């Protein structure tokens, strides 16, 4: 475009000036489009550059870059008031009361003073002192031996609490240190050897897996009781077992936690873990409805309906049934064997009375989308928080979207405290205004908002069920204990070691949520005299009216 000299602008007509302005507007528009294009290319180059830096750091064995800092949406939307704490970092300014009344005085010692002559006695000043004494105790058991008239030898039975030459108190200490205190086997061995206990690392490992069936039965009962509640939150993380990568799934709620580790984190694996440790496949109405929802051909569904066999007690029986129906020979999409197996597991879950009206709250991972499903708002907002803007316009669009999501999140918290039909309708309309906008000026953000809008049912499940949480913070807190254990001890080698880790970590978390002492719980299960701990499942599942 050729512009006239500046001194000639005065001689231009009104029409010529309009033409010049139009040319200038077109040039500015072209430059803005070019800037947007360059900004997008720059953002892509930044991502590629960071990927190269990460790969270079990995090859040089440098520490990884820290994760993206959380946005703080959950803390910033907490209610303000006396219960939320004062200005000192959110801590309460109220003084804590004395907890000495919880202690049982075992001995009273009067400390004599040496007053001068003429002093008057003013009573006593009490000081309560707590102490701990760990002294090894060695006992020789002399087992009577008898020979019967027919030549057989009878030897008196030992106390069932003894394991490999070690008593139940030592067994309890080892379990508590390793699973609750996250102490490694090497340090436990060194600690006990320093106290005068003759024990090796191998013997410590044996104590960790001894009497596992008692705790396994309790853990499975806890899971079945928890799956009958109003909701469960789920999450998963990586795990090493037998030198191979695997996955650990956390299933929990406000009053229980369980962990299950396996080689896969697929939906089939998740459904098998929801069965509560039972290998069972059932064809019922729930199973058939699941198959129809997953678009399994009606011909295949008809085969299941026509066959008389409906319950299969092992994976082998189920696979043979699929072969009889001819599903193994079908090469179509979706995989009929996979969908049928998932449906049969879903039927087995309902056959056992599990998940009757239970909502599964997750982070939108595909394997968790079964049954009544709700999504975590923290993970939804995190997708917006992780966007990398290329200019001020995109940065402003992200800030506006985040602010609107934060306001909506706070409104959901208020709704949970006082739910109503009218408020639910208003929140649904507000959700549409936030996530159904025509354009924000940032194409990536627009696609993300449309994706979140498609998850409307899961994100707004709380409007139908106000008792469920709107985030999976409980699951992430639970699984943090497993991640800490993985960082300290690495992976597991044997199946018993894997099961012991999952079972004991889950029971420790469950005891913490039920405000029970894990130390006393282990003692009660090992037969050590002390407080009686009822079955944890009875504390999780409410008693029938």
XYZ file of C-alpha atoms in Angstrom, residues 98-467:
370
model
C -5.601 -30.520 77.844
C -5.516 -34.129 76.682
C -4.120 -35.523 79.940
C -7.535 -36.879 80.894
C -7.089 -39.487 78.149
C -4.068 -40.937 79.940
C -4.170 -43.684 82.543
C -1.810 -43.020 85.439
C 0.255 -46.160 86.089
C 2.328 -44.955 89.042
C 2.555 -41.972 91.394
C 5.943 -40.825 92.645
C 6.212 -38.205 95.386
C 9.297 -36.039 94.934
C 10.616 -34.734 98.267
C 11.908 -31.203 98.579
C 14.523 -29.832 101.015
C 12.865 -26.648 102.357
C 14.553 -24.426 104.929
C 13.355 -24.330 108.498
C 10.058 -22.476 108.998
C 8.619 -23.264 105.530
C 4.943 -24.208 105.198
C 3.654 -27.111 103.096
C 1.465 -25.893 100.207
C 0.510 -29.265 98.749
C 1.839 -30.634 95.461
C 2.441 -29.497 91.904
C 1.623 -32.348 89.511
C 3.632 -33.070 86.394
C 2.491 -35.918 84.142
C 5.396 -37.655 82.374
C 4.967 -40.185 79.559
C 7.701 -42.698 78.861
C 8.189 -45.782 76.736
C 10.207 -48.868 77.559
C 11.221 -51.280 74.790
C 13.100 -54.195 76.275
C 13.511 -57.574 74.574
C 12.071 -60.506 76.475
C 13.316 -64.018 75.742
C 11.159 -66.979 76.780
C 11.964 -70.654 76.519
C 8.905 -72.805 75.793
C 9.327 -76.371 77.027
C 6.861 -78.400 74.997
C 5.867 -81.697 76.542
C 6.400 -84.761 74.420
C 4.384 -87.912 74.857
C 4.513 -91.268 73.161
C 1.225 -93.097 72.747
C 0.879 -96.865 73.216
C 0.805 -97.281 69.425
C 4.176 -95.493 69.063
C 3.014 -92.045 67.908
C 4.601 -88.865 69.344
C 2.456 -86.042 70.697
C 4.009 -82.583 71.192
C 2.211 -79.784 73.017
C 0.998 -77.029 70.647
C 2.497 -73.559 70.836
C 0.551 -70.310 71.155
C -0.842 -69.508 67.659
C 0.410 -65.933 68.052
C 4.034 -67.042 67.750
C 5.564 -66.699 64.277
C 8.944 -68.251 63.519
C 10.345 -67.836 67.000
C 8.982 -64.318 67.540
C 6.070 -63.221 69.719
C 2.986 -61.199 68.771
C 4.229 -57.952 70.343
C 7.329 -57.985 68.174
C 5.164 -58.916 65.187
C 2.887 -55.939 65.866
C 5.838 -53.571 66.175
C 7.286 -54.697 62.842
C 3.939 -54.283 61.041
C 3.336 -50.845 62.531
C 6.820 -49.547 61.748
C 6.782 -50.755 58.153
C 3.247 -49.968 57.022
C 2.249 -47.052 59.237
C 5.687 -45.558 59.874
C 7.033 -46.262 56.344
C 10.259 -47.708 57.804
C 12.262 -49.968 55.503
C 13.094 -53.568 56.369
C 16.811 -52.724 56.661
C 16.155 -50.016 59.251
C 13.731 -52.200 61.178
C 16.409 -54.914 61.302
C 19.035 -52.423 62.488
C 16.659 -50.993 65.112
C 15.748 -54.392 66.545
C 19.347 -55.595 66.502
C 20.360 -52.457 68.391
C 17.734 -53.239 71.026
C 19.126 -56.726 71.527
C 16.727 -58.722 69.301
C 18.456 -61.315 67.127
C 16.654 -61.056 63.806
C 17.626 -60.855 60.138
C 16.117 -58.936 57.246
C 14.661 -62.145 55.803
C 12.897 -62.874 59.101
C 11.511 -59.307 59.146
C 10.106 -59.827 55.640
C 8.484 -63.082 56.789
C 6.805 -61.254 59.665
C 5.364 -58.724 57.183
C 3.545 -61.458 55.269
C 2.669 -63.760 58.190
C -1.022 -64.231 59.099
C -1.913 -62.350 55.931
C -5.169 -64.227 55.387
C -6.656 -62.731 58.567
C -6.013 -59.212 57.318
C -7.006 -60.105 53.740
C -10.469 -61.201 54.882
C -10.897 -57.950 56.811
C -9.738 -55.865 53.850
C -12.194 -57.572 51.478
C -15.010 -57.087 53.983
C -14.092 -53.390 54.214
C -14.263 -53.036 50.426
C -17.652 -54.742 50.180
C -19.047 -52.580 52.980
C -17.684 -49.421 51.360
C -19.151 -50.293 47.958
C -22.609 -50.195 49.536
C -22.262 -46.549 50.564
C -23.494 -43.378 48.891
C -20.315 -42.835 46.877
C -16.717 -43.920 46.332
C -13.794 -41.910 44.987
C -11.230 -43.668 42.807
C -7.751 -42.985 41.455
C -4.732 -44.943 40.254
C -0.953 -44.666 40.117
C 1.997 -46.624 38.796
C 3.519 -49.560 40.673
C 6.461 -51.926 40.177
C 5.984 -55.626 40.799
C 8.282 -58.515 39.918
C 10.420 -56.203 37.792
C 7.479 -55.085 35.641
C 5.376 -51.942 35.513
C 1.872 -52.184 36.896
C -0.868 -50.035 38.344
C -2.442 -49.599 41.753
C -6.079 -48.566 42.000
C -7.379 -46.751 45.070
C -11.034 -47.165 46.027
C -12.226 -45.248 49.062
C -14.559 -42.832 50.732
C -14.640 -40.708 53.863
C -14.535 -43.818 56.077
C -12.514 -46.469 54.225
C -9.642 -47.029 51.797
C -8.509 -50.042 49.799
C -5.694 -50.589 47.309
C -5.502 -53.171 44.517
C -2.442 -53.706 42.297
C -2.344 -55.451 38.937
C -0.652 -55.368 35.522
C -3.422 -53.335 33.880
C -5.593 -50.324 34.650
C -8.215 -51.073 31.998
C -11.942 -50.922 32.630
C -12.006 -54.716 32.734
C -9.391 -54.702 35.505
C -11.267 -51.982 37.408
C -14.529 -53.939 37.274
C -12.778 -57.084 38.505
C -11.451 -55.121 41.495
C -14.932 -53.833 42.234
C -16.117 -57.439 42.577
C -14.565 -57.516 46.046
C -11.960 -60.233 45.516
C -14.470 -62.730 44.092
C -13.936 -64.380 40.698
C -17.508 -64.286 39.412
C -19.231 -63.637 36.081
C -23.014 -63.224 35.955
C -25.401 -62.645 33.053
C -28.400 -60.729 34.381
C -30.378 -57.618 33.489
C -27.543 -55.336 34.592
C -25.045 -57.219 32.433
C -27.296 -57.169 29.374
C -28.017 -53.454 29.826
C -24.268 -52.769 30.027
C -23.686 -54.696 26.788
C -26.399 -52.716 25.002
C -24.973 -49.433 26.274
C -21.545 -50.392 24.900
C -23.096 -51.122 21.487
C -22.570 -54.859 21.507
C -24.413 -56.368 18.482
C -27.910 -57.588 19.267
C -27.059 -60.980 17.772
C -24.403 -61.498 20.445
C -26.702 -60.239 23.221
C -29.371 -62.649 21.991
C -26.957 -65.563 22.385
C -26.499 -64.705 26.071
C -30.251 -64.386 26.572
C -30.992 -67.746 24.973
C -28.339 -69.733 26.859
C -29.382 -71.217 30.176
C -26.014 -70.809 31.927
C -25.981 -67.455 33.746
C -23.472 -67.721 36.624
C -19.787 -68.643 36.195
C -17.553 -69.008 39.241
C -14.138 -68.774 37.532
C -12.442 -67.045 34.623
C -11.836 -70.414 32.955
C -15.525 -71.311 32.970
C -16.405 -67.913 31.534
C -13.841 -68.173 28.708
C -15.106 -71.631 27.758
C -18.652 -70.251 27.683
C -17.552 -67.501 25.291
C -15.960 -70.095 23.040
C -19.147 -72.164 23.043
C -21.120 -69.079 21.951
C -18.590 -68.461 19.172
C -17.457 -65.024 20.354
C -13.752 -65.910 20.174
C -14.043 -66.349 16.383
C -15.687 -62.945 15.809
C -13.362 -60.219 14.547
C -15.508 -57.090 14.835
C -15.447 -53.743 16.594
C -16.115 -53.350 19.471
C -14.440 -56.539 20.670
C -17.366 -58.778 21.713
C -15.283 -60.811 24.186
C -14.084 -57.658 25.960
C -17.517 -56.012 26.132
C -19.165 -59.283 27.200
C -16.567 -59.817 29.945
C -17.047 -56.275 31.230
C -20.804 -56.761 31.208
C -20.569 -60.073 33.060
C -18.380 -58.467 35.735
C -20.850 -55.593 36.022
C -23.592 -58.170 36.439
C -21.555 -59.933 39.131
C -21.191 -56.660 41.023
C -24.977 -56.174 41.081
C -25.505 -59.874 41.825
C -23.560 -59.406 45.089
C -25.558 -56.318 46.016
C -22.599 -53.969 45.518
C -22.915 -50.414 44.164
C -26.719 -50.409 44.604
C -27.027 -46.636 44.223
C -23.388 -45.689 44.639
C -21.827 -42.831 42.676
C -18.260 -43.322 41.425
C -16.333 -40.015 41.586
C -13.216 -39.918 39.408
C -10.865 -37.640 37.464
C -12.519 -38.464 34.095
C -10.206 -41.410 33.334
C -11.967 -43.710 30.873
C -11.661 -46.899 32.925
C -13.709 -45.365 35.762
C -16.732 -44.357 33.673
C -19.152 -47.049 34.793
C -22.518 -46.870 36.533
C -23.571 -43.615 38.168
C -20.530 -41.441 37.558
C -19.420 -38.013 38.787
C -16.362 -35.960 37.857
C -13.817 -34.028 39.907
C -13.980 -30.250 39.518
C -10.342 -29.818 40.566
C -9.192 -31.903 37.592
C -11.581 -30.067 35.271
C -10.245 -26.654 36.300
C -6.679 -27.965 36.107
C -7.093 -28.411 32.344
C -7.743 -24.671 32.000
C -4.959 -23.811 34.445
C -2.383 -25.768 32.409
C -3.023 -23.866 29.159
C -0.044 -21.817 27.911
C -1.218 -18.517 26.377
C 0.777 -16.867 23.591
C -0.406 -13.284 24.032
C -2.324 -10.983 26.346
C -5.646 -11.708 24.645
C -5.344 -15.449 25.292
C -4.054 -14.838 28.810
C -7.048 -12.640 29.581
C -9.452 -15.249 28.177
C -7.925 -17.915 30.447
C -8.166 -15.684 33.517
C -11.823 -14.915 32.816
C -12.630 -18.617 32.332
C -10.827 -19.567 35.542
C -12.606 -16.842 37.510
C -16.004 -17.991 36.284
C -15.180 -21.636 37.125
C -14.032 -20.628 40.614
C -17.268 -18.736 41.217
C -19.270 -21.727 40.044
C -17.243 -24.079 42.244
C -17.966 -21.926 45.282
C -21.671 -21.931 44.374
C -21.617 -25.750 44.270
C -20.114 -25.800 47.765
C -22.900 -23.560 49.002
C -25.477 -25.762 47.280
C -24.201 -28.858 49.100
C -24.909 -27.102 52.410
C -28.463 -26.122 51.461
C -29.683 -27.971 48.348
C -32.919 -26.937 46.629
C -34.619 -27.576 43.296
C -34.694 -23.892 42.389
C -30.993 -23.432 43.100
C -30.171 -26.542 41.052
C -31.995 -25.072 38.042
C -30.118 -21.783 38.401
C -26.782 -23.610 38.591
C -27.553 -25.626 35.460
C -28.332 -22.436 33.570
C -25.143 -20.794 34.849
C -23.132 -23.870 33.774
C -24.461 -23.475 30.230
C -23.498 -19.790 30.162
C -19.935 -20.577 31.255
C -19.144 -23.579 29.076
C -21.390 -22.961 26.063
C -20.015 -19.605 25.019
C -19.624 -18.989 21.294
C -15.996 -17.838 21.347
C -13.418 -16.599 23.839
C -10.839 -15.534 21.260
C -8.620 -18.500 22.119
C -9.338 -21.573 19.986
C -7.685 -24.069 22.365
C -9.701 -22.736 25.299
C -12.898 -22.926 23.217
C -12.278 -26.614 22.455
C -11.565 -27.287 26.125
C -14.760 -25.557 27.283
C -16.782 -27.571 24.763
C -15.168 -30.747 26.096
C -16.129 -29.805 29.652
C -19.647 -29.000 28.488
C -19.963 -32.541 27.113
C -19.178 -33.742 30.667
C -22.096 -31.762 32.074
C -23.880 -34.779 33.556
C -20.818 -35.921 35.476
C -19.803 -32.450 36.657
C -23.335 -31.620 37.843
C -24.098 -34.997 39.435
C -23.865 -33.251 42.804
C -27.104 -31.391 42.019
C -28.920 -34.732 42.112
C -26.796 -36.205 44.932
C -25.668 -33.401 47.274
C -24.020 -35.925 49.617
